[in-house]
Amino acid sequence: MSLERLNPAGLSPATGFSHAVVATGSRLVLLAGQTALDADGELLRAGLPEQFERALANLLAALRAAGGAPGDLARVTVYTTDVDAYRAHARELGLRWRRLAGRDYPAMAVIGVVRLWDEDALVELDGLAVLP
C-alpha cells in the first residue's frame, strides 16, 4: 500500500493538508463521522479545539480498529458549525493534529454546516483510508 501526497507548484501552498493523494492498496476503509463523544456517548462540553481533538482521536480509534494508522488516511472532511472559529484556531488545531496523527496530511476539506447531529457538537470529522 502506498499514499503519494501531491502538492503541485502551481497551487497555493498546502498547509495542514495535501492537494491530492494517490492511493494504491487493497483495503478501503470508510470512516463514519466522529464528534467529541466519549465512550458513554456523552459530548465533551468544551471549545472547538478540545472537541476537534476528541473527534480526531475517535476517528483514529475507528481507523486503528480496522487495522490502520494515521498515515493511511487518504481523505478527511471536517464539518464545523463555526468556520470563523475554526480559522481562528487553525494553528492550535494543526498542533493537535500533528500530535495525534503526525505530519502526513490527507486531502482535506472544511465545510461549514448549520448544525450537527448532536446540536452542541461544534465539529465532526469523517474519513477514508487505504490499507495494504
JSON list of C-alpha atoms in Angstrom, two decimals:
[
{"chain": "A", "resi": 1, "resn": "MET", "atom": "CA", "xyz": [0.00, 0.00, 0.00]},
{"chain": "A", "resi": 2, "resn": "SER", "atom": "CA", "xyz": [1.16, 3.49, -0.67]},
{"chain": "A", "resi": 3, "resn": "LEU", "atom": "CA", "xyz": [-0.16, 7.02, -0.46]},
{"chain": "A", "resi": 4, "resn": "GLU", "atom": "CA", "xyz": [1.56, 9.61, -2.62]},
{"chain": "A", "resi": 5, "resn": "ARG", "atom": "CA", "xyz": [0.82, 13.15, -1.48]},
{"chain": "A", "resi": 6, "resn": "LEU", "atom": "CA", "xyz": [0.90, 15.71, -4.28]},
{"chain": "A", "resi": 7, "resn": "ASN", "atom": "CA", "xyz": [1.19, 19.46, -3.85]},
{"chain": "A", "resi": 8, "resn": "PRO", "atom": "CA", "xyz": [1.73, 20.96, -7.32]},
{"chain": "A", "resi": 9, "resn": "ALA", "atom": "CA", "xyz": [3.82, 24.13, -7.56]},
{"chain": "A", "resi": 10, "resn": "GLY", "atom": "CA", "xyz": [1.04, 25.95, -9.45]},
{"chain": "A", "resi": 11, "resn": "LEU", "atom": "CA", "xyz": [-1.37, 25.74, -6.47]},
{"chain": "A", "resi": 12, "resn": "SER", "atom": "CA", "xyz": [-1.28, 27.72, -3.24]},
{"chain": "A", "resi": 13, "resn": "PRO", "atom": "CA", "xyz": [0.99, 26.20, -0.58]},
{"chain": "A", "resi": 14, "resn": "ALA", "atom": "CA", "xyz": [-0.63, 23.26, 1.20]},
{"chain": "A", "resi": 15, "resn": "THR", "atom": "CA", "xyz": [-0.59, 23.96, 4.92]},
{"chain": "A", "resi": 16, "resn": "GLY", "atom": "CA", "xyz": [-2.16, 21.26, 7.07]},
{"chain": "A", "resi": 17, "resn": "PHE", "atom": "CA", "xyz": [-3.49, 19.28, 4.09]},
{"chain": "A", "resi": 18, "resn": "SER", "atom": "CA", "xyz": [-2.41, 17.78, 0.76]},
{"chain": "A", "resi": 19, "resn": "HIS", "atom": "CA", "xyz": [-3.91, 18.95, -2.53]},
{"chain": "A", "resi": 20, "resn": "ALA", "atom": "CA", "xyz": [-4.12, 15.39, -3.85]},
{"chain": "A", "resi": 21, "resn": "VAL", "atom": "CA", "xyz": [-3.44, 11.91, -2.54]},
{"chain": "A", "resi": 22, "resn": "VAL", "atom": "CA", "xyz": [-2.87, 9.00, -4.91]},
{"chain": "A", "resi": 23, "resn": "ALA", "atom": "CA", "xyz": [-3.71, 5.76, -3.11]},
{"chain": "A", "resi": 24, "resn": "THR", "atom": "CA", "xyz": [-2.81, 2.23, -4.04]},
{"chain": "A", "resi": 25, "resn": "GLY", "atom": "CA", "xyz": [-3.69, -0.70, -1.85]},
{"chain": "A", "resi": 26, "resn": "SER", "atom": "CA", "xyz": [-6.15, -3.49, -1.32]},
{"chain": "A", "resi": 27, "resn": "ARG", "atom": "CA", "xyz": [-8.44, -2.35, 1.51]},
{"chain": "A", "resi": 28, "resn": "LEU", "atom": "CA", "xyz": [-10.59, 0.74, 1.54]},
{"chain": "A", "resi": 29, "resn": "VAL", "atom": "CA", "xyz": [-11.78, 1.91, 4.97]},
{"chain": "A", "resi": 30, "resn": "LEU", "atom": "CA", "xyz": [-14.67, 4.37, 5.10]},
{"chain": "A", "resi": 31, "resn": "LEU", "atom": "CA", "xyz": [-14.77, 6.11, 8.46]},
{"chain": "A", "resi": 32, "resn": "ALA", "atom": "CA", "xyz": [-18.07, 7.42, 9.80]},
{"chain": "A", "resi": 33, "resn": "GLY", "atom": "CA", "xyz": [-18.36, 10.95, 11.10]},
{"chain": "A", "resi": 34, "resn": "GLN", "atom": "CA", "xyz": [-16.96, 11.31, 14.60]},
{"chain": "A", "resi": 35, "resn": "THR", "atom": "CA", "xyz": [-17.74, 14.06, 17.07]},
{"chain": "A", "resi": 36, "resn": "ALA", "atom": "CA", "xyz": [-16.41, 14.67, 20.58]},
{"chain": "A", "resi": 37, "resn": "LEU", "atom": "CA", "xyz": [-18.37, 11.83, 22.18]},
{"chain": "A", "resi": 38, "resn": "ASP", "atom": "CA", "xyz": [-16.82, 9.79, 24.97]},
{"chain": "A", "resi": 39, "resn": "ALA", "atom": "CA", "xyz": [-17.24, 6.01, 25.39]},
{"chain": "A", "resi": 40, "resn": "ASP", "atom": "CA", "xyz": [-20.55, 6.60, 27.20]},
{"chain": "A", "resi": 41, "resn": "GLY", "atom": "CA", "xyz": [-21.95, 8.68, 24.34]},
{"chain": "A", "resi": 42, "resn": "GLU", "atom": "CA", "xyz": [-21.60, 11.95, 26.23]},
{"chain": "A", "resi": 43, "resn": "LEU", "atom": "CA", "xyz": [-20.41, 15.00, 24.29]},
{"chain": "A", "resi": 44, "resn": "LEU", "atom": "CA", "xyz": [-17.34, 16.81, 25.59]},
{"chain": "A", "resi": 45, "resn": "ARG", "atom": "CA", "xyz": [-18.66, 20.22, 26.65]},
{"chain": "A", "resi": 46, "resn": "ALA", "atom": "CA", "xyz": [-15.69, 22.31, 25.62]},
{"chain": "A", "resi": 47, "resn": "GLY", "atom": "CA", "xyz": [-14.47, 24.66, 22.93]},
{"chain": "A", "resi": 48, "resn": "LEU", "atom": "CA", "xyz": [-13.73, 23.88, 19.31]},
{"chain": "A", "resi": 49, "resn": "PRO", "atom": "CA", "xyz": [-10.06, 22.87, 19.79]},
{"chain": "A", "resi": 50, "resn": "GLU", "atom": "CA", "xyz": [-10.92, 20.37, 22.51]},
{"chain": "A", "resi": 51, "resn": "GLN", "atom": "CA", "xyz": [-13.85, 18.97, 20.56]},
{"chain": "A", "resi": 52, "resn": "PHE", "atom": "CA", "xyz": [-11.67, 18.72, 17.44]},
{"chain": "A", "resi": 53, "resn": "GLU", "atom": "CA", "xyz": [-9.03, 16.75, 19.35]},
{"chain": "A", "resi": 54, "resn": "ARG", "atom": "CA", "xyz": [-11.61, 14.30, 20.77]},
{"chain": "A", "resi": 55, "resn": "ALA", "atom": "CA", "xyz": [-13.29, 13.88, 17.37]},
{"chain": "A", "resi": 56, "resn": "LEU", "atom": "CA", "xyz": [-9.92, 13.22, 15.73]},
{"chain": "A", "resi": 57, "resn": "ALA", "atom": "CA", "xyz": [-8.98, 10.75, 18.47]},
{"chain": "A", "resi": 58, "resn": "ASN", "atom": "CA", "xyz": [-12.30, 8.96, 17.87]},
{"chain": "A", "resi": 59, "resn": "LEU", "atom": "CA", "xyz": [-11.70, 8.87, 14.11]},
{"chain": "A", "resi": 60, "resn": "LEU", "atom": "CA", "xyz": [-8.21, 7.43, 14.65]},
{"chain": "A", "resi": 61, "resn": "ALA", "atom": "CA", "xyz": [-9.58, 4.84, 17.12]},
{"chain": "A", "resi": 62, "resn": "ALA", "atom": "CA", "xyz": [-12.04, 3.64, 14.48]},
{"chain": "A", "resi": 63, "resn": "LEU", "atom": "CA", "xyz": [-9.20, 3.52, 11.93]},
{"chain": "A", "resi": 64, "resn": "ARG", "atom": "CA", "xyz": [-6.97, 1.53, 14.29]},
{"chain": "A", "resi": 65, "resn": "ALA", "atom": "CA", "xyz": [-9.83, -0.93, 14.91]},
{"chain": "A", "resi": 66, "resn": "ALA", "atom": "CA", "xyz": [-9.82, -1.56, 11.14]},
{"chain": "A", "resi": 67, "resn": "GLY", "atom": "CA", "xyz": [-6.07, -2.21, 11.23]},
{"chain": "A", "resi": 68, "resn": "GLY", "atom": "CA", "xyz": [-4.97, 1.20, 10.01]},
{"chain": "A", "resi": 69, "resn": "ALA", "atom": "CA", "xyz": [-2.80, 4.05, 11.22]},
{"chain": "A", "resi": 70, "resn": "PRO", "atom": "CA", "xyz": [-2.96, 7.83, 10.76]},
{"chain": "A", "resi": 71, "resn": "GLY", "atom": "CA", "xyz": [-0.61, 7.67, 7.77]},
{"chain": "A", "resi": 72, "resn": "ASP", "atom": "CA", "xyz": [-3.20, 5.54, 5.93]},
{"chain": "A", "resi": 73, "resn": "LEU", "atom": "CA", "xyz": [-5.71, 8.41, 5.79]},
{"chain": "A", "resi": 74, "resn": "ALA", "atom": "CA", "xyz": [-6.25, 9.49, 2.21]},
{"chain": "A", "resi": 75, "resn": "ARG", "atom": "CA", "xyz": [-9.12, 11.94, 2.85]},
{"chain": "A", "resi": 76, "resn": "VAL", "atom": "CA", "xyz": [-10.66, 13.70, 5.86]},
{"chain": "A", "resi": 77, "resn": "THR", "atom": "CA", "xyz": [-13.64, 16.03, 5.78]},
{"chain": "A", "resi": 78, "resn": "VAL", "atom": "CA", "xyz": [-14.15, 18.42, 8.67]},
{"chain": "A", "resi": 79, "resn": "TYR", "atom": "CA", "xyz": [-17.66, 19.75, 9.28]},
{"chain": "A", "resi": 80, "resn": "THR", "atom": "CA", "xyz": [-17.94, 22.71, 11.63]},
{"chain": "A", "resi": 81, "resn": "THR", "atom": "CA", "xyz": [-20.75, 24.89, 12.85]},
{"chain": "A", "resi": 82, "resn": "ASP", "atom": "CA", "xyz": [-18.36, 27.88, 13.04]},
{"chain": "A", "resi": 83, "resn": "VAL", "atom": "CA", "xyz": [-15.87, 28.29, 10.20]},
{"chain": "A", "resi": 84, "resn": "ASP", "atom": "CA", "xyz": [-14.64, 31.60, 11.66]},
{"chain": "A", "resi": 85, "resn": "ALA", "atom": "CA", "xyz": [-13.74, 29.88, 14.94]},
{"chain": "A", "resi": 86, "resn": "TYR", "atom": "CA", "xyz": [-12.08, 27.05, 13.01]},
{"chain": "A", "resi": 87, "resn": "ARG", "atom": "CA", "xyz": [-9.93, 29.57, 11.11]},
{"chain": "A", "resi": 88, "resn": "ALA", "atom": "CA", "xyz": [-9.14, 31.48, 14.32]},
{"chain": "A", "resi": 89, "resn": "HIS", "atom": "CA", "xyz": [-7.92, 28.25, 15.97]},
{"chain": "A", "resi": 90, "resn": "ALA", "atom": "CA", "xyz": [-6.22, 26.82, 12.85]},
{"chain": "A", "resi": 91, "resn": "ARG", "atom": "CA", "xyz": [-2.72, 26.92, 14.35]},
{"chain": "A", "resi": 92, "resn": "GLU", "atom": "CA", "xyz": [-3.81, 25.16, 17.54]},
{"chain": "A", "resi": 93, "resn": "LEU", "atom": "CA", "xyz": [-5.84, 22.62, 15.57]},
{"chain": "A", "resi": 94, "resn": "GLY", "atom": "CA", "xyz": [-2.76, 21.91, 13.47]},
{"chain": "A", "resi": 95, "resn": "LEU", "atom": "CA", "xyz": [-0.69, 21.27, 16.61]},
{"chain": "A", "resi": 96, "resn": "ARG", "atom": "CA", "xyz": [-3.34, 18.88, 17.91]},
{"chain": "A", "resi": 97, "resn": "TRP", "atom": "CA", "xyz": [-3.50, 17.12, 14.52]},
{"chain": "A", "resi": 98, "resn": "ARG", "atom": "CA", "xyz": [0.30, 16.67, 14.40]},
{"chain": "A", "resi": 99, "resn": "ARG", "atom": "CA", "xyz": [0.39, 15.34, 17.98]},
{"chain": "A", "resi": 100, "resn": "LEU", "atom": "CA", "xyz": [-2.25, 12.69, 17.23]},
{"chain": "A", "resi": 101, "resn": "ALA", "atom": "CA", "xyz": [-1.83, 11.98, 13.51]},
{"chain": "A", "resi": 102, "resn": "GLY", "atom": "CA", "xyz": [1.63, 13.17, 12.50]},
{"chain": "A", "resi": 103, "resn": "ARG", "atom": "CA", "xyz": [2.67, 15.26, 9.51]},
{"chain": "A", "resi": 104, "resn": "ASP", "atom": "CA", "xyz": [1.42, 13.08, 6.64]},
{"chain": "A", "resi": 105, "resn": "TYR", "atom": "CA", "xyz": [-1.66, 15.10, 5.79]},
{"chain": "A", "resi": 106, "resn": "PRO", "atom": "CA", "xyz": [-4.54, 13.63, 3.78]},
{"chain": "A", "resi": 107, "resn": "ALA", "atom": "CA", "xyz": [-6.57, 15.54, 1.24]},
{"chain": "A", "resi": 108, "resn": "MET", "atom": "CA", "xyz": [-8.92, 17.62, 3.38]},
{"chain": "A", "resi": 109, "resn": "ALA", "atom": "CA", "xyz": [-11.89, 19.94, 3.22]},
{"chain": "A", "resi": 110, "resn": "VAL", "atom": "CA", "xyz": [-13.53, 22.10, 5.89]},
{"chain": "A", "resi": 111, "resn": "ILE", "atom": "CA", "xyz": [-17.25, 22.56, 5.39]},
{"chain": "A", "resi": 112, "resn": "GLY", "atom": "CA", "xyz": [-19.46, 24.96, 7.35]},
{"chain": "A", "resi": 113, "resn": "VAL", "atom": "CA", "xyz": [-22.78, 23.48, 8.44]},
{"chain": "A", "resi": 114, "resn": "VAL", "atom": "CA", "xyz": [-25.81, 24.87, 10.25]},
{"chain": "A", "resi": 115, "resn": "ARG", "atom": "CA", "xyz": [-25.67, 22.13, 12.90]},
{"chain": "A", "resi": 116, "resn": "LEU", "atom": "CA", "xyz": [-24.53, 18.58, 13.52]},
{"chain": "A", "resi": 117, "resn": "TRP", "atom": "CA", "xyz": [-26.47, 15.54, 14.76]},
{"chain": "A", "resi": 118, "resn": "ASP", "atom": "CA", "xyz": [-25.77, 16.50, 18.38]},
{"chain": "A", "resi": 119, "resn": "GLU", "atom": "CA", "xyz": [-26.82, 20.13, 18.49]},
{"chain": "A", "resi": 120, "resn": "ASP", "atom": "CA", "xyz": [-23.99, 21.01, 20.92]},
{"chain": "A", "resi": 121, "resn": "ALA", "atom": "CA", "xyz": [-21.27, 19.50, 18.73]},
{"chain": "A", "resi": 122, "resn": "LEU", "atom": "CA", "xyz": [-19.03, 22.10, 17.10]},
{"chain": "A", "resi": 123, "resn": "VAL", "atom": "CA", "xyz": [-17.08, 19.80, 14.80]},
{"chain": "A", "resi": 124, "resn": "GLU", "atom": "CA", "xyz": [-17.31, 16.38, 13.12]},
{"chain": "A", "resi": 125, "resn": "LEU", "atom": "CA", "xyz": [-14.67, 14.51, 11.11]},
{"chain": "A", "resi": 126, "resn": "ASP", "atom": "CA", "xyz": [-15.10, 11.66, 8.67]},
{"chain": "A", "resi": 127, "resn": "GLY", "atom": "CA", "xyz": [-12.50, 9.99, 6.52]},
{"chain": "A", "resi": 128, "resn": "LEU", "atom": "CA", "xyz": [-11.32, 7.49, 4.00]},
{"chain": "A", "resi": 129, "resn": "ALA", "atom": "CA", "xyz": [-8.20, 5.36, 4.42]},
{"chain": "A", "resi": 130, "resn": "VAL", "atom": "CA", "xyz": [-6.39, 2.88, 2.17]},
{"chain": "A", "resi": 131, "resn": "LEU", "atom": "CA", "xyz": [-4.73, -0.11, 3.82]},
{"chain": "A", "resi": 132, "resn": "PRO", "atom": "CA", "xyz": [-2.50, -2.81, 2.31]}
]
